[in-house]
PDB file of C-alpha atoms in Angstrom:
ATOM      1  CA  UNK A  10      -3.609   3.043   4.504  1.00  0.00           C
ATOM      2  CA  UNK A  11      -3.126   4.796   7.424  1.00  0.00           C
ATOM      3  CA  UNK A  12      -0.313   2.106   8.648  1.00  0.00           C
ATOM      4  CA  UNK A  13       1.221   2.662   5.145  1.00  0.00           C
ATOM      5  CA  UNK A  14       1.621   6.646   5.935  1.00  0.00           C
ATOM      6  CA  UNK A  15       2.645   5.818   9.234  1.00  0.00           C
ATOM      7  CA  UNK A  16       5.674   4.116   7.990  1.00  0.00           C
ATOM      8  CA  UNK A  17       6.512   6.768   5.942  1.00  0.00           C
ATOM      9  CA  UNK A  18       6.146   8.992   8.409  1.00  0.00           C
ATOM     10  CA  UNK A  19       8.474   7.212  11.124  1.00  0.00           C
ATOM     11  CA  UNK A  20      11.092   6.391   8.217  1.00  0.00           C
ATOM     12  CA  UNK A  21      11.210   9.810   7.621  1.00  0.00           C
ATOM     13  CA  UNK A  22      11.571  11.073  11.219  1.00  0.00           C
ATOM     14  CA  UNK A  23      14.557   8.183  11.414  1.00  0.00           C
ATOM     15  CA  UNK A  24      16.335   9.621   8.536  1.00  0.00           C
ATOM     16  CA  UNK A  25      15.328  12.873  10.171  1.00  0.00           C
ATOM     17  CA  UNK A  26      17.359  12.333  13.348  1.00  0.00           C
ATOM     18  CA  UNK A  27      19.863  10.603  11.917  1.00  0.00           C
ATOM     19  CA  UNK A  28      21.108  13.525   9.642  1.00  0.00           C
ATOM     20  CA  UNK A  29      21.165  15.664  13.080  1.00  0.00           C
ATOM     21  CA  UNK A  30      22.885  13.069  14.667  1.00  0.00           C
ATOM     22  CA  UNK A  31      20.042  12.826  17.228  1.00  0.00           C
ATOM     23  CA  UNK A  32      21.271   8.822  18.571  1.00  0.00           C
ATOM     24  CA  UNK A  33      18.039   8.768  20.865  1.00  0.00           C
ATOM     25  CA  UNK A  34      15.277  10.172  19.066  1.00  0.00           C
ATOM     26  CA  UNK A  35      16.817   7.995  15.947  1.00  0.00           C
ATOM     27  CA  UNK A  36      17.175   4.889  18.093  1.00  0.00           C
ATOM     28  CA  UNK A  37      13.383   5.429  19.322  1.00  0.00           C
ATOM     29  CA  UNK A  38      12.333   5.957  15.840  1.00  0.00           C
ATOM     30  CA  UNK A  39      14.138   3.054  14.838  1.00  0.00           C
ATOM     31  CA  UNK A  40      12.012   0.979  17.127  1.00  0.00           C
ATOM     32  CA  UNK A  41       8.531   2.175  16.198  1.00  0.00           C
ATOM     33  CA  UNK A  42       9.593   1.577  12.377  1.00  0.00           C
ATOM     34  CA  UNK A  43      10.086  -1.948  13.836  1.00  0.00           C
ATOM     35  CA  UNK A  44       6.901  -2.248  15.333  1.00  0.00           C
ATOM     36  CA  UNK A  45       5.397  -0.396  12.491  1.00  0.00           C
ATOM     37  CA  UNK A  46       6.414  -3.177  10.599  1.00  0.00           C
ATOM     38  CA  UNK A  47       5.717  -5.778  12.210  1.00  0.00           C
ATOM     39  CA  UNK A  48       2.078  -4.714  12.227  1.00  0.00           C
ATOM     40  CA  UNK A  49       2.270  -4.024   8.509  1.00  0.00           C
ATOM     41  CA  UNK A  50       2.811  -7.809   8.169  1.00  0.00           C
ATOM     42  CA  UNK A  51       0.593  -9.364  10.666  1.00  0.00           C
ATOM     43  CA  UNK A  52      -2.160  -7.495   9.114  1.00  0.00           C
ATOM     44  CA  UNK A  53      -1.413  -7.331   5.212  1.00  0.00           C
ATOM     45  CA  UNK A  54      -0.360 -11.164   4.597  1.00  0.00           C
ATOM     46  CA  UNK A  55      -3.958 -12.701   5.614  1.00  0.00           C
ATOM     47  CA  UNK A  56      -5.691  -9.806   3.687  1.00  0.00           C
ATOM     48  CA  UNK A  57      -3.465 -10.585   0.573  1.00  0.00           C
ATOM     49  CA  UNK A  58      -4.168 -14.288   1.236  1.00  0.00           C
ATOM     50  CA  UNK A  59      -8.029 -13.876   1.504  1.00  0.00           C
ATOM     51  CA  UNK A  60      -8.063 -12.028  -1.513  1.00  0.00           C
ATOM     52  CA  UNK A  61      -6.085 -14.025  -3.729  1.00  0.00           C
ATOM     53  CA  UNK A  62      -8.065 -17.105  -2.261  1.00  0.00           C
ATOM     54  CA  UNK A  63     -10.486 -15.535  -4.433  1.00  0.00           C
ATOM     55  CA  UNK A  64      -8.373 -15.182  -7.485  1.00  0.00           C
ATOM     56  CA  UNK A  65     -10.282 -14.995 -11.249  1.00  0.00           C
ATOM     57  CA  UNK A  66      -9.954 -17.597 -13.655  1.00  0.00           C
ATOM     58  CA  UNK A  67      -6.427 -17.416 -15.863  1.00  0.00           C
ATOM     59  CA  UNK A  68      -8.256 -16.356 -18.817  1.00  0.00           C
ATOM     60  CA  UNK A  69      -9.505 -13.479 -16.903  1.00  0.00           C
ATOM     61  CA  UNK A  70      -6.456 -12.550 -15.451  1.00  0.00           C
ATOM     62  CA  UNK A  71      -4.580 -13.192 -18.234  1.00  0.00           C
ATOM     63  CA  UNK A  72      -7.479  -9.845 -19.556  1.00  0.00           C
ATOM     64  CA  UNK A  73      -6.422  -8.070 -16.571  1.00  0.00           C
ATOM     65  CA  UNK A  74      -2.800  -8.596 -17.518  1.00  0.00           C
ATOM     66  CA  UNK A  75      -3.285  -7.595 -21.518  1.00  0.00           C
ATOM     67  CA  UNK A  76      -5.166  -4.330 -20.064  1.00  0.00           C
ATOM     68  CA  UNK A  77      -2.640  -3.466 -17.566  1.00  0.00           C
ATOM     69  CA  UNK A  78       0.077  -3.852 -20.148  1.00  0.00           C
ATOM     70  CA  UNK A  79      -1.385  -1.875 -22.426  1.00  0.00           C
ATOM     71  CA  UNK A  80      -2.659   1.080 -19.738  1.00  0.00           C
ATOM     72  CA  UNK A  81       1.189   1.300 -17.973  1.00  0.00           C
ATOM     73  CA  UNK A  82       3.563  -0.645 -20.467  1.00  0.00           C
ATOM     74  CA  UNK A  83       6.537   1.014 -18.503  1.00  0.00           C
ATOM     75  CA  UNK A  84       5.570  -0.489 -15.341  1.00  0.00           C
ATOM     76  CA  UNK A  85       3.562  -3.827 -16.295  1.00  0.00           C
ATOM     77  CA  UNK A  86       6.326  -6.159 -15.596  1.00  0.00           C
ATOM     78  CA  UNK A  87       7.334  -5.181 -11.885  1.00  0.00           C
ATOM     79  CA  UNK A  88       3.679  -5.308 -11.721  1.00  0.00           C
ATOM     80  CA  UNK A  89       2.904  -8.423 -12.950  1.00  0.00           C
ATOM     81  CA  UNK A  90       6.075 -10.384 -11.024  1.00  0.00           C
ATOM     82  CA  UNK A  91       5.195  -8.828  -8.188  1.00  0.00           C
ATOM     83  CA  UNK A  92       3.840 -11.615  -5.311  1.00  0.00           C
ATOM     84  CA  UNK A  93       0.794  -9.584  -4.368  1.00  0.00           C
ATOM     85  CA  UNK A  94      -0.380  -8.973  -8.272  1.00  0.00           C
ATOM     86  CA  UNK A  95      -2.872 -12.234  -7.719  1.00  0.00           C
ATOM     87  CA  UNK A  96      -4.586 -10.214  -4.604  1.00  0.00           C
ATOM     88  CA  UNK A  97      -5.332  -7.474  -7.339  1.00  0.00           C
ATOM     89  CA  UNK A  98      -7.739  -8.579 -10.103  1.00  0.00           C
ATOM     90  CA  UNK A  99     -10.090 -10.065  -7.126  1.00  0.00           C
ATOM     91  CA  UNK A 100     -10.997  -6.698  -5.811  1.00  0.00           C
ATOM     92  CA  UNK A 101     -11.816  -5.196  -9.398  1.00  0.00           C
ATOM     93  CA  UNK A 102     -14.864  -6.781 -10.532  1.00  0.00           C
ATOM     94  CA  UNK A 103     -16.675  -5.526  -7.298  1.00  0.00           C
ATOM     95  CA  UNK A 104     -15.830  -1.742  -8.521  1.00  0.00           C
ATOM     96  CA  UNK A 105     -17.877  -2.743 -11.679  1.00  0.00           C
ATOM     97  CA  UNK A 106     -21.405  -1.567 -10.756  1.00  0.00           C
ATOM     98  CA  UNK A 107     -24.427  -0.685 -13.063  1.00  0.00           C
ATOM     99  CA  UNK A 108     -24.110   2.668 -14.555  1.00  0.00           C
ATOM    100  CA  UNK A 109     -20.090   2.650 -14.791  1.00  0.00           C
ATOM    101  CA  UNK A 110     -17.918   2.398 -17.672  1.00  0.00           C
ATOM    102  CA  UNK A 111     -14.721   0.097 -18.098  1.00  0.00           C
ATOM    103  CA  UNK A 112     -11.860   2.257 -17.212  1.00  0.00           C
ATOM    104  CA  UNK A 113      -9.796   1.642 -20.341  1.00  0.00           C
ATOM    105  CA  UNK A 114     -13.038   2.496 -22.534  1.00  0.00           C
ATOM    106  CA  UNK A 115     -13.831   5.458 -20.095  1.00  0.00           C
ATOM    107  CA  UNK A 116     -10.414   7.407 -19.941  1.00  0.00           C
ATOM    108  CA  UNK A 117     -10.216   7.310 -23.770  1.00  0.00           C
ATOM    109  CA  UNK A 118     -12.539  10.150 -24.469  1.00  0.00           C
ATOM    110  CA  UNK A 119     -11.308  12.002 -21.512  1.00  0.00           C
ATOM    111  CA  UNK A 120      -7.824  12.324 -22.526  1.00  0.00           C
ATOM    112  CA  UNK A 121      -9.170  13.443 -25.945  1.00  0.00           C
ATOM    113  CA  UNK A 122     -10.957  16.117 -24.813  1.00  0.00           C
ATOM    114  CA  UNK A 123      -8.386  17.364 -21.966  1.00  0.00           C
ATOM    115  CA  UNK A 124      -8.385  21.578 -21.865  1.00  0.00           C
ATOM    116  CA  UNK A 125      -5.839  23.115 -23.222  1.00  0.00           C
ATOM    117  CA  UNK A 126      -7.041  26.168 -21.762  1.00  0.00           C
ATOM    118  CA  UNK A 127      -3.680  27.299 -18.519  1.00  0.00           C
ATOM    119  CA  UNK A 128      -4.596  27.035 -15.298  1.00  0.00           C
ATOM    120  CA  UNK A 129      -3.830  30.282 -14.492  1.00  0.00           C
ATOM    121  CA  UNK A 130      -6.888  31.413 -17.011  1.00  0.00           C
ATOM    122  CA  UNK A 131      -9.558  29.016 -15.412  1.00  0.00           C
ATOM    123  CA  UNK A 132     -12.777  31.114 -15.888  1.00  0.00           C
ATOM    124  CA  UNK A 133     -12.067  31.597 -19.841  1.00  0.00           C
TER     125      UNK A 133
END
């Protein structure tokens, strides 16, 4: 996570200087968004391999597929064709723990009962 903001970061410094036609501090950014980069990929592909070495069955992800379609409909499909989606349903059986809900059956209830009461009125 931190390399992700870091990226940002440097992008936005790049675009930064280039607006104020800074040529060196642009070029310089330019070169640690490279680098950046670079880093980004030796590090992300083998943990997106590892954890889609340990892909679910297709009739669970095929589940994880039906519940993601139905939770963000308007963004299942990038989702889904995306090449890292198989590195995904891996990591979400470990967040299943005794005691915790499912999060589809969880956030039901809660949007049902969100407060109508304004923010700027919190102690009423």
């Amino acid at each position: 996570m931190l390399l992700d903001v870091s990226l940002t970061a440097v992008a936005y410094a790049m675009h930064w200087h280039r607006t104020r036609q800074n040529v060196q501090q642009q070029a310089a950014a330019e070169q640690t968004l490279i680098h950046l980069q670079t880093s980004y990929a030796q590090i992300a592909v083998p943990a997106l391999t590892g954890l889609s070495s340990r892909a679910p069955s297709p009739q669970t992800k095929r589940r994880y597929a039906h519940h993601l379609q139905q939770a963000v409909p308007e963004h299942a499909e990038r989702i889904l064709t995306d090449p890292a989606w198989d590195a995904w349903p891996p990591c979400w059986p470990r967040r299943k723990q005794p005691g915790t809900t499912r999060p589809r059956s969880s956030t039901r209830p809660s949007a049902g009962a969100r407060s109508t009461t304004p923010t700027a009125q919190p102690a009423h």
